[in-house]
PDB file of C-alpha atoms in Angstrom:
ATOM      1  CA  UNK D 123      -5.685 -19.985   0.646  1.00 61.00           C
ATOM      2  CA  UNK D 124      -5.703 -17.665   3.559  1.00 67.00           C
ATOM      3  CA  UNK D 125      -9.217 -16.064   2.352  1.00 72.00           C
ATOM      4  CA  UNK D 126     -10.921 -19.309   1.937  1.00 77.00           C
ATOM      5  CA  UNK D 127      -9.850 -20.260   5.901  1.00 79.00           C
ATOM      6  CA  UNK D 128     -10.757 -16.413   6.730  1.00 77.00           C
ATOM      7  CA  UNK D 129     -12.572 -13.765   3.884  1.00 78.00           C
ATOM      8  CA  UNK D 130     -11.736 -11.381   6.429  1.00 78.00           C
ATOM      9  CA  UNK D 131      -8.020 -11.357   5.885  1.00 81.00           C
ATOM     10  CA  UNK D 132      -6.228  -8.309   4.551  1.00 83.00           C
ATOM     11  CA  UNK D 133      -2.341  -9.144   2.590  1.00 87.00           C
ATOM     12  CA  UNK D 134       0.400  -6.735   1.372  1.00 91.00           C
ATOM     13  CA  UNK D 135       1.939  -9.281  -1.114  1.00 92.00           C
ATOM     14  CA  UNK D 136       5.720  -7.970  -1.540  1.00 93.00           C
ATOM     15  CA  UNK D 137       7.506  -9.445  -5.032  1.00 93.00           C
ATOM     16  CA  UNK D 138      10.676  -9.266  -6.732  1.00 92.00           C
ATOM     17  CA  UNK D 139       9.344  -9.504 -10.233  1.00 85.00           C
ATOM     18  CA  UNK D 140       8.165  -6.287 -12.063  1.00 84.00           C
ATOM     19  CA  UNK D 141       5.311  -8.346 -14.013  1.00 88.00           C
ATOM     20  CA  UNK D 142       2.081  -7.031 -14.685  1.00 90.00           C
ATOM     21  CA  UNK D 143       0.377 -10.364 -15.271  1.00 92.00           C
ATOM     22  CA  UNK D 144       1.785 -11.108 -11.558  1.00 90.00           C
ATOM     23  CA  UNK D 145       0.017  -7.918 -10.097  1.00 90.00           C
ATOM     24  CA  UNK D 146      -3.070  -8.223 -11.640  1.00 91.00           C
ATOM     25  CA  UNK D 147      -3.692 -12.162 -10.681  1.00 89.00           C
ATOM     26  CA  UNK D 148      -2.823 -10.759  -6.554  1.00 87.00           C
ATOM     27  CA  UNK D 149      -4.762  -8.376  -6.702  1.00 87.00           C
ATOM     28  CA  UNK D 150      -7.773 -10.274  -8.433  1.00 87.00           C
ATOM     29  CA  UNK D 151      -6.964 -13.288  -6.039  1.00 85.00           C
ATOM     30  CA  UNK D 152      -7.743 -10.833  -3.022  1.00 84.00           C
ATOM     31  CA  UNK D 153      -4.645  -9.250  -1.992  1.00 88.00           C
ATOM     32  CA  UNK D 154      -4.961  -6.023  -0.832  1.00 88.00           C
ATOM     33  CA  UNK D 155      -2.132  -4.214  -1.976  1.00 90.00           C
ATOM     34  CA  UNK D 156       1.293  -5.497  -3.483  1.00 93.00           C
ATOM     35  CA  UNK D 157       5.021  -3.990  -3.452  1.00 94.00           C
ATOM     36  CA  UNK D 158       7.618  -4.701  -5.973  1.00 93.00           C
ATOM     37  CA  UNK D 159      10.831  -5.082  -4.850  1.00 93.00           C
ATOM     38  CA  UNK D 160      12.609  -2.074  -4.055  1.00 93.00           C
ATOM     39  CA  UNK D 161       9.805  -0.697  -2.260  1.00 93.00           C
ATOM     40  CA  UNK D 162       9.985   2.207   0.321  1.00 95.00           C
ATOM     41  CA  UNK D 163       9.547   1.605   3.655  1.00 94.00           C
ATOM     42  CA  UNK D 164       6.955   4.623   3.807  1.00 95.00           C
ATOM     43  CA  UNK D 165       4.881   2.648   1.234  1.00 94.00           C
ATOM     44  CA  UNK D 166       4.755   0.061   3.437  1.00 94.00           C
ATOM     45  CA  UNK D 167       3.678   1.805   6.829  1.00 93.00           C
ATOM     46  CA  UNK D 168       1.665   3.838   4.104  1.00 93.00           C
ATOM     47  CA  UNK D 169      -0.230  -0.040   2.589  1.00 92.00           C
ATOM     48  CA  UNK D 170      -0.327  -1.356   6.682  1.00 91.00           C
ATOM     49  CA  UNK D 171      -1.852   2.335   8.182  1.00 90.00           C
ATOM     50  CA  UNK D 172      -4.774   1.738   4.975  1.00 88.00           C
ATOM     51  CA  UNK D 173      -5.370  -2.129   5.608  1.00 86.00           C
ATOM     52  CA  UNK D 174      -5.777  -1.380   9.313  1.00 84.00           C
ATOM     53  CA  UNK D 175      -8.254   1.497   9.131  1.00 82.00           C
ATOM     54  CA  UNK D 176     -10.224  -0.273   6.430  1.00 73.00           C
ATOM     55  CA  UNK D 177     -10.399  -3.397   8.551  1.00 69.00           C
ATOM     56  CA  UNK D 178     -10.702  -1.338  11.867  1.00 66.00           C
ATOM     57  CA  UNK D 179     -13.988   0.745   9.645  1.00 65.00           C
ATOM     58  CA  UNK D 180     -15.442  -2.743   8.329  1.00 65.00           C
ATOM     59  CA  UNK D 181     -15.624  -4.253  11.797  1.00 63.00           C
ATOM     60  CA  UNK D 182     -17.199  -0.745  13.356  1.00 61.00           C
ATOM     61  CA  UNK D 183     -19.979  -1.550  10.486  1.00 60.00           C
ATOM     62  CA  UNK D 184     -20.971  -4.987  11.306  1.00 63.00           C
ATOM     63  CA  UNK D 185     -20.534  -4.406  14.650  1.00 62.00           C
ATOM     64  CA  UNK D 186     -23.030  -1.449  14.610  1.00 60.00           C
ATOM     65  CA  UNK D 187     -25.274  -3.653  12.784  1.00 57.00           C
ATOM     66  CA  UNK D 188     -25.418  -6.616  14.652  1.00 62.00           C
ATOM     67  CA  UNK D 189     -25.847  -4.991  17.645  1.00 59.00           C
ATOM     68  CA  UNK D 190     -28.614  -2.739  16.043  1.00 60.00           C
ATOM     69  CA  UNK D 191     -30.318  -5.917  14.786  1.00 61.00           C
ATOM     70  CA  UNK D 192     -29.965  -8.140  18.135  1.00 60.00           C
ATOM     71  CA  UNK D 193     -31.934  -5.194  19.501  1.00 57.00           C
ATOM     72  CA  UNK D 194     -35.130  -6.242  17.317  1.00 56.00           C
TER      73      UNK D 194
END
C-alpha cells in the first residue's frame, strides 16, 4: 500500500514464519529486504545502512539530473 501512496519508499519486512512462498511475494511486492525471525541485530543495521545509501545514491541521481535539465 505504502508504494502506491509513495514508489519511493524503501521496507525491511521482519516475519516470524520461515516460508519461502512468504519471502518471495515481499520481495516481488516491493520490499526491500526481509528478516525472519531470529534475526541479528547486525543484519538489521546491516539491511537499514544499504536502504539508506541506496535511497541517499537514487536521490543524488535525480537530483543531478533535474538540476542539469532545468539548466536547458
Amino acid at each position: 500500500l505504502a508504494k502506491k501512496i509513495n514508489p519511493d519508499v524503501r521496507a525491511i519486512m521482519i516475519s516470524a514464519y520461515n516460508s519461502k512462498k512468504i519471502k518471495e511475494r515481499a520481495l516481488s511486492s516491493g520490499i526491500s529486504y526481509y528478516l525472519e525471525k531470529p534475526f541479528l541485530i547486525k543484519d538489521l543495521v546491516i539491511a537499514t545502512d544499504k536502504l539508506t545509501k541506496n535511497f541517499s545514491r537514487e536521490n543524488n541521481i535525480k537530483e543531478t539530473y533535474t538540476n542539469s535539465f532545468s539548466k536547458i
